[in-house]
Short mmCIF file of C-alpha atoms in Angstrom, two decimals:
data_model
loop_
_atom_site.label_atom_id
_atom_site.label_comp_id
_atom_site.label_asym_id
_atom_site.label_seq_id
_atom_site.Cartn_x
_atom_site.Cartn_y
_atom_site.Cartn_z
CA MET A 1 34.39 -114.19 21.43
CA THR A 2 37.84 -115.85 21.72
CA ASN A 3 41.15 -114.99 20.12
CA THR A 4 40.75 -118.14 18.02
CA THR A 5 37.47 -116.80 16.66
CA CYS A 6 39.20 -113.54 15.79
CA ALA A 7 41.93 -115.38 13.91
CA GLU A 8 39.37 -117.46 12.02
CA LEU A 9 37.47 -114.30 11.12
CA VAL A 10 40.56 -112.64 9.68
CA SER A 11 41.49 -115.81 7.78
CA ASP A 12 38.00 -116.08 6.24
CA LEU A 13 38.13 -112.40 5.36
CA GLU A 14 41.34 -112.74 3.38
CA ALA A 15 39.97 -115.66 1.39
CA THR A 16 36.66 -113.94 0.74
CA VAL A 17 38.20 -110.65 -0.37
CA SER A 18 40.87 -112.21 -2.57
CA SER A 19 38.85 -114.85 -4.38
CA GLY A 20 35.24 -114.75 -3.20
CA SER A 21 32.27 -113.78 -5.34
CA PRO A 22 30.26 -110.60 -4.62
CA GLU A 23 27.55 -112.77 -3.09
CA ARG A 24 30.05 -114.46 -0.77
CA ARG A 25 31.36 -111.08 0.35
CA VAL A 26 27.83 -109.98 1.23
CA LEU A 27 27.28 -113.19 3.18
CA MET A 28 30.59 -112.63 4.95
CA LEU A 29 29.53 -109.10 5.89
CA GLN A 30 26.20 -110.36 7.22
CA ARG A 31 27.98 -113.02 9.29
CA VAL A 32 30.42 -110.48 10.73
CA LEU A 33 27.63 -108.05 11.57
CA HIS A 34 25.55 -110.75 13.27
CA LEU A 35 28.56 -111.93 15.27
CA PHE A 36 29.37 -108.39 16.33
CA LEU A 37 25.83 -107.46 17.38
CA SER A 38 25.33 -110.68 19.32
CA SER A 39 28.52 -110.25 21.33
CA ALA A 40 29.03 -106.44 21.38
CA ALA A 41 28.34 -106.09 25.10
CA ARG A 42 31.13 -108.56 25.95
CA LEU A 43 33.80 -107.37 23.53
CA ASN A 44 36.95 -105.64 24.73
CA GLU A 45 38.69 -102.84 22.86
CA THR A 46 41.05 -105.19 21.01
CA GLN A 47 38.22 -107.41 19.81
CA ILE A 48 36.19 -104.44 18.63
CA GLY A 49 39.31 -103.37 16.75
CA VAL A 50 39.34 -106.72 14.92
CA PHE A 51 35.73 -106.25 13.87
CA ASP A 52 36.59 -102.72 12.80
CA ASP A 53 39.40 -103.91 10.52
CA VAL A 54 37.27 -106.68 9.02
CA MET A 55 34.28 -104.39 8.37
CA VAL A 56 36.44 -101.70 6.79
CA ARG A 57 37.93 -104.28 4.39
CA LEU A 58 34.51 -105.63 3.46
CA ILE A 59 32.99 -102.14 3.01
CA GLU A 60 35.58 -101.53 0.30
CA HIS A 61 34.44 -104.63 -1.62
CA VAL A 62 30.66 -104.68 -1.12
CA GLU A 63 28.06 -102.78 -3.14
CA ALA A 64 25.87 -100.06 -1.66
CA PRO A 65 22.63 -102.06 -1.14
CA ALA A 66 24.33 -104.39 1.35
CA LEU A 67 25.94 -101.43 3.12
CA VAL A 68 22.60 -99.76 3.79
CA HIS A 69 21.64 -102.54 6.21
CA LEU A 70 25.09 -102.40 7.83
CA SER A 71 24.81 -98.64 8.33
CA ALA A 72 21.36 -98.88 9.91
CA ALA A 73 22.50 -101.64 12.28
CA LEU A 74 25.70 -99.89 13.38
CA ALA A 75 23.91 -96.56 13.81
CA ALA A 76 21.94 -98.07 16.69
CA SER A 77 24.98 -99.59 18.41
CA SER A 78 26.70 -97.58 21.16
CA SER A 79 29.91 -99.59 20.75
CA ALA A 80 30.05 -99.65 16.94
CA PRO A 81 33.54 -99.85 15.39
CA GLN A 82 34.58 -96.25 14.80
CA GLN A 83 36.53 -96.57 11.56
CA ALA A 84 33.81 -98.66 9.92
CA VAL A 85 31.18 -96.13 10.95
CA ARG A 86 33.30 -93.29 9.64
CA ARG A 87 33.83 -95.10 6.33
CA LEU A 88 30.08 -95.54 5.99
CA ALA A 89 29.46 -91.88 6.93
CA CYS A 90 31.75 -90.77 4.10
CA HIS A 91 30.07 -92.99 1.50
CA LYS A 92 28.93 -90.99 -1.53
CA ASP A 93 25.53 -92.72 -1.47
CA ILE A 94 23.41 -90.91 1.14
CA ALA A 95 21.32 -94.06 1.63
CA VAL A 96 24.47 -95.67 3.06
CA ALA A 97 25.82 -92.63 4.87
CA GLY A 98 22.50 -91.35 6.20
CA PRO A 99 21.77 -93.71 9.12
CA VAL A 100 25.16 -93.29 10.81
CA LEU A 101 25.33 -89.54 10.07
CA LEU A 102 21.94 -89.09 11.68
CA ARG A 103 22.15 -91.39 14.71
CA SER A 104 25.56 -92.92 15.39
CA SER A 105 27.21 -91.98 18.70
CA ALA A 106 30.46 -93.50 17.41
CA LEU A 107 31.08 -90.38 15.32
CA SER A 108 32.92 -87.79 17.40
CA ASP A 109 32.33 -84.07 16.97
CA ALA A 110 35.77 -83.75 15.40
CA ALA A 111 34.95 -86.50 12.88
CA LEU A 112 31.63 -84.88 12.00
CA VAL A 113 33.29 -81.48 11.52
CA GLU A 114 35.82 -83.08 9.15
CA ILE A 115 33.06 -84.88 7.23
CA ALA A 116 30.93 -81.73 7.01
CA SER A 117 33.96 -79.81 5.70
CA ARG A 118 34.19 -81.85 2.51
CA LEU A 119 30.98 -83.73 1.72
CA GLY A 120 27.91 -82.53 -0.15
CA ARG A 121 24.46 -81.09 0.44
CA GLN A 122 22.60 -84.29 1.41
CA HIS A 123 25.27 -85.22 3.94
CA LEU A 124 25.16 -81.72 5.45
CA LEU A 125 21.37 -81.77 5.65
CA THR A 126 21.39 -85.17 7.36
CA ILE A 127 23.96 -84.05 9.94
CA SER A 128 21.82 -80.96 10.59
CA CYS A 129 19.06 -83.25 11.88
CA ARG A 130 21.16 -85.06 14.51
CA ARG A 131 19.74 -85.05 18.03
CA THR A 132 22.61 -82.92 19.37
CA ILE A 133 25.01 -80.69 17.44
CA GLY A 134 27.89 -78.75 19.00
CA GLU A 135 28.79 -75.15 18.15
CA ALA A 136 31.83 -76.00 16.02
CA LEU A 137 29.79 -78.40 13.90
CA THR A 138 26.92 -75.93 13.58
CA ASP A 139 29.41 -73.30 12.40
CA ILE A 140 30.72 -75.45 9.56
CA LEU A 141 27.20 -76.53 8.56
CA LEU A 142 26.16 -72.89 8.28
CA LYS A 143 29.30 -72.04 6.35
CA ARG A 144 28.84 -74.78 3.72
CA GLY A 145 25.13 -75.51 3.84
CA ASP A 146 22.23 -74.09 1.85
CA LEU A 147 18.88 -72.70 3.02
CA ASP A 148 17.54 -76.19 3.75
CA VAL A 149 20.41 -76.73 6.17
CA CYS A 150 19.60 -73.38 7.82
CA ARG A 151 15.95 -74.42 8.10
CA ALA A 152 16.88 -77.75 9.70
CA LEU A 153 19.26 -76.13 12.19
CA ALA A 154 16.76 -73.41 13.12
CA LYS A 155 14.18 -76.08 13.97
CA ASN A 156 16.66 -78.40 15.74
CA ALA A 157 16.37 -77.80 19.49
CA GLY A 158 19.56 -79.84 20.02
CA ALA A 159 21.70 -77.60 17.81
CA LYS A 160 23.98 -75.22 19.70
CA PHE A 161 25.04 -71.93 18.10
CA SER A 162 28.09 -69.76 18.68
CA GLU A 163 27.59 -65.98 18.62
CA ALA A 164 28.93 -65.88 15.07
CA GLY A 165 26.72 -68.84 14.13
CA TYR A 166 23.62 -67.08 15.43
CA ALA A 167 24.60 -63.92 13.57
CA ALA A 168 24.96 -65.91 10.35
CA ILE A 169 21.64 -67.75 10.61
CA VAL A 170 19.76 -64.59 11.61
CA ALA A 171 21.21 -62.88 8.54
CA ALA A 172 20.02 -65.81 6.42
CA ALA A 173 16.57 -65.56 8.02
CA GLU A 174 15.97 -61.97 6.90
CA PRO A 175 14.40 -62.80 3.51
CA HIS A 176 13.00 -66.15 4.65
CA LYS A 177 10.06 -65.95 7.05
CA ASP A 178 9.99 -69.67 7.87
CA ILE A 179 13.58 -69.59 9.17
CA ALA A 180 12.87 -66.43 11.16
CA ASP A 181 9.75 -67.98 12.71
CA SER A 182 11.71 -71.06 13.80
CA LEU A 183 14.46 -68.94 15.33
CA VAL A 184 12.06 -66.74 17.29
CA LEU A 185 10.68 -69.86 18.98
CA ARG A 186 14.11 -71.03 20.15
CA PRO A 187 14.50 -70.49 23.92
CA ASP A 188 18.29 -70.09 23.55
CA LEU A 189 18.11 -67.26 20.99
CA PRO A 190 20.07 -64.25 22.36
CA ALA A 191 17.83 -61.34 23.34
CA ALA A 192 19.49 -58.96 20.87
CA MET A 193 18.74 -61.28 17.97
CA LEU A 194 15.19 -61.98 19.14
CA ARG A 195 14.67 -58.24 19.13
CA GLU A 196 16.17 -57.94 15.64
CA LEU A 197 13.83 -60.56 14.23
CA LEU A 198 10.72 -59.25 15.96
CA SER A 199 11.45 -55.65 14.98
CA LYS A 200 11.13 -56.65 11.32
CA ALA A 201 8.05 -58.85 11.74
CA THR A 202 4.59 -57.59 10.85
CA ASP A 203 1.90 -57.29 13.52
CA ALA A 204 0.18 -60.39 12.09
CA VAL A 205 3.38 -62.43 12.36
CA ARG A 206 4.03 -61.19 15.91
CA LEU A 207 0.52 -62.23 16.94
CA ALA A 208 0.93 -65.67 15.35
CA LEU A 209 4.25 -66.19 17.16
CA LEU A 210 2.72 -65.19 20.49
CA LYS A 211 -0.04 -67.74 19.98
CA SER A 212 2.32 -70.59 19.03
CA ALA A 213 5.04 -69.93 21.63
CA PRO A 214 5.20 -71.90 24.91
CA PRO A 215 4.14 -69.83 27.97
CA LYS A 216 7.67 -69.02 29.19
CA LEU A 217 8.85 -67.99 25.73
CA ARG A 218 5.62 -66.07 25.13
CA GLN A 219 6.49 -63.83 28.08
CA SER A 220 9.96 -63.17 26.65
CA ILE A 221 8.48 -62.25 23.28
CA ARG A 222 6.02 -59.87 24.95
CA GLU A 223 8.85 -58.18 26.84
CA VAL A 224 10.87 -57.70 23.66
CA LEU A 225 7.85 -56.31 21.82
CA ASP A 226 7.24 -53.87 24.67
CA ASP A 227 10.90 -52.80 24.47
CA ILE A 228 10.62 -52.27 20.72
CA ALA A 229 7.54 -50.12 21.21
CA ALA A 230 9.32 -48.08 23.89
CA HIS A 231 12.35 -47.62 21.62
CA VAL A 232 10.16 -46.34 18.80
CA SER A 233 8.63 -43.84 21.19
CA GLN A 234 12.05 -42.76 22.46
CA LYS A 235 13.38 -42.36 18.93
CA ALA A 236 10.58 -39.89 18.19
CA THR A 237 12.04 -37.61 20.87
CA GLU A 238 15.65 -37.99 19.72
CA PRO A 239 17.81 -34.98 20.64
CA VAL A 240 17.62 -32.22 18.06
CA VAL A 241 21.40 -32.19 17.67
CA TYR A 242 21.32 -35.68 16.18
CA SER A 243 18.11 -35.11 14.23
CA GLU A 244 19.59 -32.10 12.44
CA ALA A 245 22.87 -33.87 11.77
CA HIS A 246 21.03 -36.95 10.56
CA ALA A 247 19.16 -34.96 7.89
CA LYS A 248 22.43 -33.58 6.55
CA ILE A 249 24.32 -36.87 6.66
CA ALA A 250 21.43 -38.80 5.10
CA ALA A 251 21.37 -36.34 2.20
CA LEU A 252 25.11 -36.81 1.66
CA SER A 253 24.68 -40.60 1.77
CA ASN A 254 21.75 -40.62 -0.65
CA SER A 255 23.73 -38.58 -3.17
CA GLY A 256 26.80 -40.79 -2.81
CA LYS A 257 28.86 -38.00 -1.25
CA LEU A 258 29.35 -39.50 2.22
CA THR A 259 32.90 -40.59 1.41
CA ASP A 260 36.03 -41.33 3.40
CA SER A 261 37.38 -37.85 2.68
CA VAL A 262 34.21 -36.18 3.99
CA ILE A 263 34.18 -38.26 7.18
CA ASN A 264 37.92 -37.75 7.58
CA ARG A 265 37.28 -34.01 7.48
CA PHE A 266 34.56 -34.35 10.16
CA ALA A 267 37.04 -36.21 12.36
CA MET A 268 39.91 -33.76 11.85
CA ARG A 269 37.57 -30.91 12.80
CA ARG A 270 36.44 -32.94 15.83
CA GLU A 271 32.81 -32.71 14.72
CA ALA A 272 31.78 -35.65 16.91
CA THR A 273 28.08 -35.38 16.13
CA ASN A 274 28.69 -35.64 12.38
CA VAL A 275 31.12 -38.53 12.91
CA ILE A 276 28.63 -40.45 15.09
CA VAL A 277 25.73 -39.95 12.69
CA SER A 278 27.92 -40.88 9.69
CA LEU A 279 28.91 -44.17 11.32
CA SER A 280 25.27 -44.82 12.25
CA VAL A 281 24.05 -44.20 8.69
CA LEU A 282 26.80 -46.24 7.01
CA SER A 283 26.84 -49.19 9.44
CA GLY A 284 23.08 -49.37 10.04
CA ALA A 285 23.58 -49.31 13.81
CA PRO A 286 21.48 -46.93 15.95
CA ILE A 287 23.07 -43.77 17.31
CA GLU A 288 22.78 -45.04 20.88
CA VAL A 289 25.14 -47.90 19.93
CA ILE A 290 27.69 -45.68 18.13
CA ALA A 291 27.80 -42.67 20.47
CA PRO A 292 29.23 -44.48 23.56
CA LEU A 293 32.08 -45.86 21.44
CA MET A 294 33.53 -42.35 21.17
CA GLU A 295 33.87 -42.27 24.98
CA GLU A 296 35.40 -45.71 25.49
CA LYS A 297 39.04 -45.99 26.46
CA SER A 298 39.48 -48.95 24.10
CA CYS A 299 39.13 -48.27 20.39
CA ASP A 300 37.98 -51.82 19.56
CA GLY A 301 34.33 -50.80 19.28
CA LEU A 302 35.17 -47.96 16.89
CA ILE A 303 37.28 -50.35 14.80
CA VAL A 304 34.21 -52.56 14.35
CA ALA A 305 31.97 -49.56 13.56
CA CYS A 306 34.42 -48.12 11.02
CA ARG A 307 34.93 -51.50 9.34
CA ALA A 308 31.15 -52.06 9.22
CA SER A 309 30.85 -48.63 7.56
CA ARG A 310 33.31 -49.65 4.80
CA LEU A 311 35.75 -46.87 5.76
CA ASP A 312 39.48 -47.16 5.08
CA TRP A 313 42.09 -47.35 7.82
CA GLN A 314 43.21 -43.71 7.55
CA THR A 315 39.66 -42.51 8.13
CA ALA A 316 39.22 -44.93 11.01
CA LEU A 317 42.47 -43.68 12.56
CA SER A 318 41.33 -40.05 12.20
CA ILE A 319 38.10 -40.92 14.03
CA ILE A 320 40.03 -42.68 16.81
CA ARG A 321 42.33 -39.65 17.16
CA SER A 322 39.37 -37.24 17.28
CA ARG A 323 38.16 -38.60 20.62
CA SER A 324 38.86 -36.89 23.92
CA MET A 325 41.11 -39.77 24.92
CA PRO A 326 44.91 -40.14 25.24
CA GLN A 327 46.41 -40.66 21.82
CA LEU A 328 47.47 -44.17 20.80
CA THR A 329 51.11 -45.11 21.07
CA GLU A 330 52.88 -46.36 17.95
CA GLN A 331 52.52 -49.96 19.18
CA GLU A 332 48.80 -49.46 19.91
CA ARG A 333 48.28 -48.00 16.41
CA THR A 334 49.98 -51.03 14.87
CA ILE A 335 47.78 -53.43 16.86
CA ALA A 336 44.64 -51.42 16.03
CA LYS A 337 45.49 -51.41 12.31
CA GLU A 338 46.07 -55.17 12.35
CA LYS A 339 42.68 -55.74 14.01
CA PHE A 340 41.00 -53.47 11.45
CA GLU A 341 42.57 -55.16 8.44
CA LYS A 342 41.89 -58.70 9.69
CA LEU A 343 38.24 -58.01 10.51
CA TYR A 344 35.85 -59.31 7.88
CA LEU A 345 33.26 -56.80 6.63
CA SER A 346 30.25 -59.03 7.31
CA THR A 347 31.52 -59.95 10.78
CA ALA A 348 31.82 -56.24 11.64
CA GLN A 349 28.35 -55.49 10.26
CA GLN A 350 26.71 -58.36 12.14
CA THR A 351 28.59 -57.50 15.34
CA ILE A 352 27.57 -53.84 15.36
CA ARG A 353 24.08 -54.65 14.20
CA PHE A 354 23.29 -57.25 16.85
CA GLY A 355 25.03 -55.44 19.70
CA LEU A 356 27.74 -58.09 20.09
CA LEU A 357 30.63 -55.65 20.64
CA GLY A 358 33.35 -57.31 22.68
CA SER A 359 32.48 -60.77 21.25
CA ALA A 360 34.47 -62.98 18.90
CA ALA A 361 34.32 -60.37 16.15
CA THR A 362 37.49 -58.66 17.40
CA LYS A 363 39.13 -61.78 18.79
CA PRO A 364 41.21 -64.33 16.81
CA ASP A 365 38.39 -66.89 16.66
CA ALA A 366 38.93 -68.36 13.21
CA THR A 367 36.04 -70.79 13.32
CA GLY A 368 33.44 -68.27 14.40
CA ARG A 369 34.68 -65.63 12.00
CA ALA A 370 34.58 -68.02 9.05
CA VAL A 371 30.94 -68.77 9.64
CA ALA A 372 29.88 -65.16 9.86
CA THR A 373 31.86 -64.22 6.79
CA ALA A 374 31.30 -67.01 4.31
CA GLY A 375 31.55 -65.48 0.87
CA ALA A 376 32.02 -61.97 2.31
CA GLU A 377 34.35 -59.15 1.29
CA ARG A 378 37.44 -58.36 3.29
#
């Protein structure tokens, strides 16, 4: 393709757009597409840019039926003009947008994230079926998508999940067995979340998953099931000190009397057992997750546990002060309070629940936190 051909193409475009009939514009688009596909391997960046400009202009003046063919053709091209592809991907008609959203390599991750941030359900669902999907894109799909998007992502072996993304989709899977079944069969599912899903599955479901899982994954599932069984056995022999406290705290919780003031009083009296069991009951985390937090030098874990338990900052501070650790300096208290107040409730609950302490839940990871907290309380 010569520079003269480029000039002729632009000249024909102006005439077609300004005074041509709809039929002539379609013919012009077909001619441009044919010329591009036949010479794509030999085009340099400048020449591809010319095609890009011409296609973008024509896309604005051609009806959807003609654009469907253009989208399908460009979706299969590794050197497709990027702006034209993006314009097609943003088309309100999913028949036009679908082919490039599903298959085009000309759409960067950043472009797909931007598209997924503002377009509707069908566009999100189509993107969820792409061969490969990065963590940032998966996060925004989970944040804005519905259950069908969750189902598609759970089944998509090429979808990558951040820790917050996995927490969000596992939470969505709780009342939906089909999503849970798809997640259990993912080889990249974190062990803590595999355990969470299997612990809630019936024996019949566990057996079915073992039968359908590939050999390597089948072994992992067996190991998790064995660990669950061992944990149940260990829980039966829980130390009496926690068993007795648990009965009292559970009664307070069931009657609505396990309040901030009650827990604050436990902390001020340094009744560590009652504090630990209270956080366990309110957050839903097992005692063996909560108890070590009282012995950690950092108070980040306790901040997550207190936020997950819906406690206020003064109660959380009393609990932090009740530990056998050096007291926080004024600067450390200010930082701890800021972490507590910025931490979303659902992020804290998912973090403590899935054993992800030390992950993005207490770090300034805006993207991850948004996914885990879509629609949640602060």
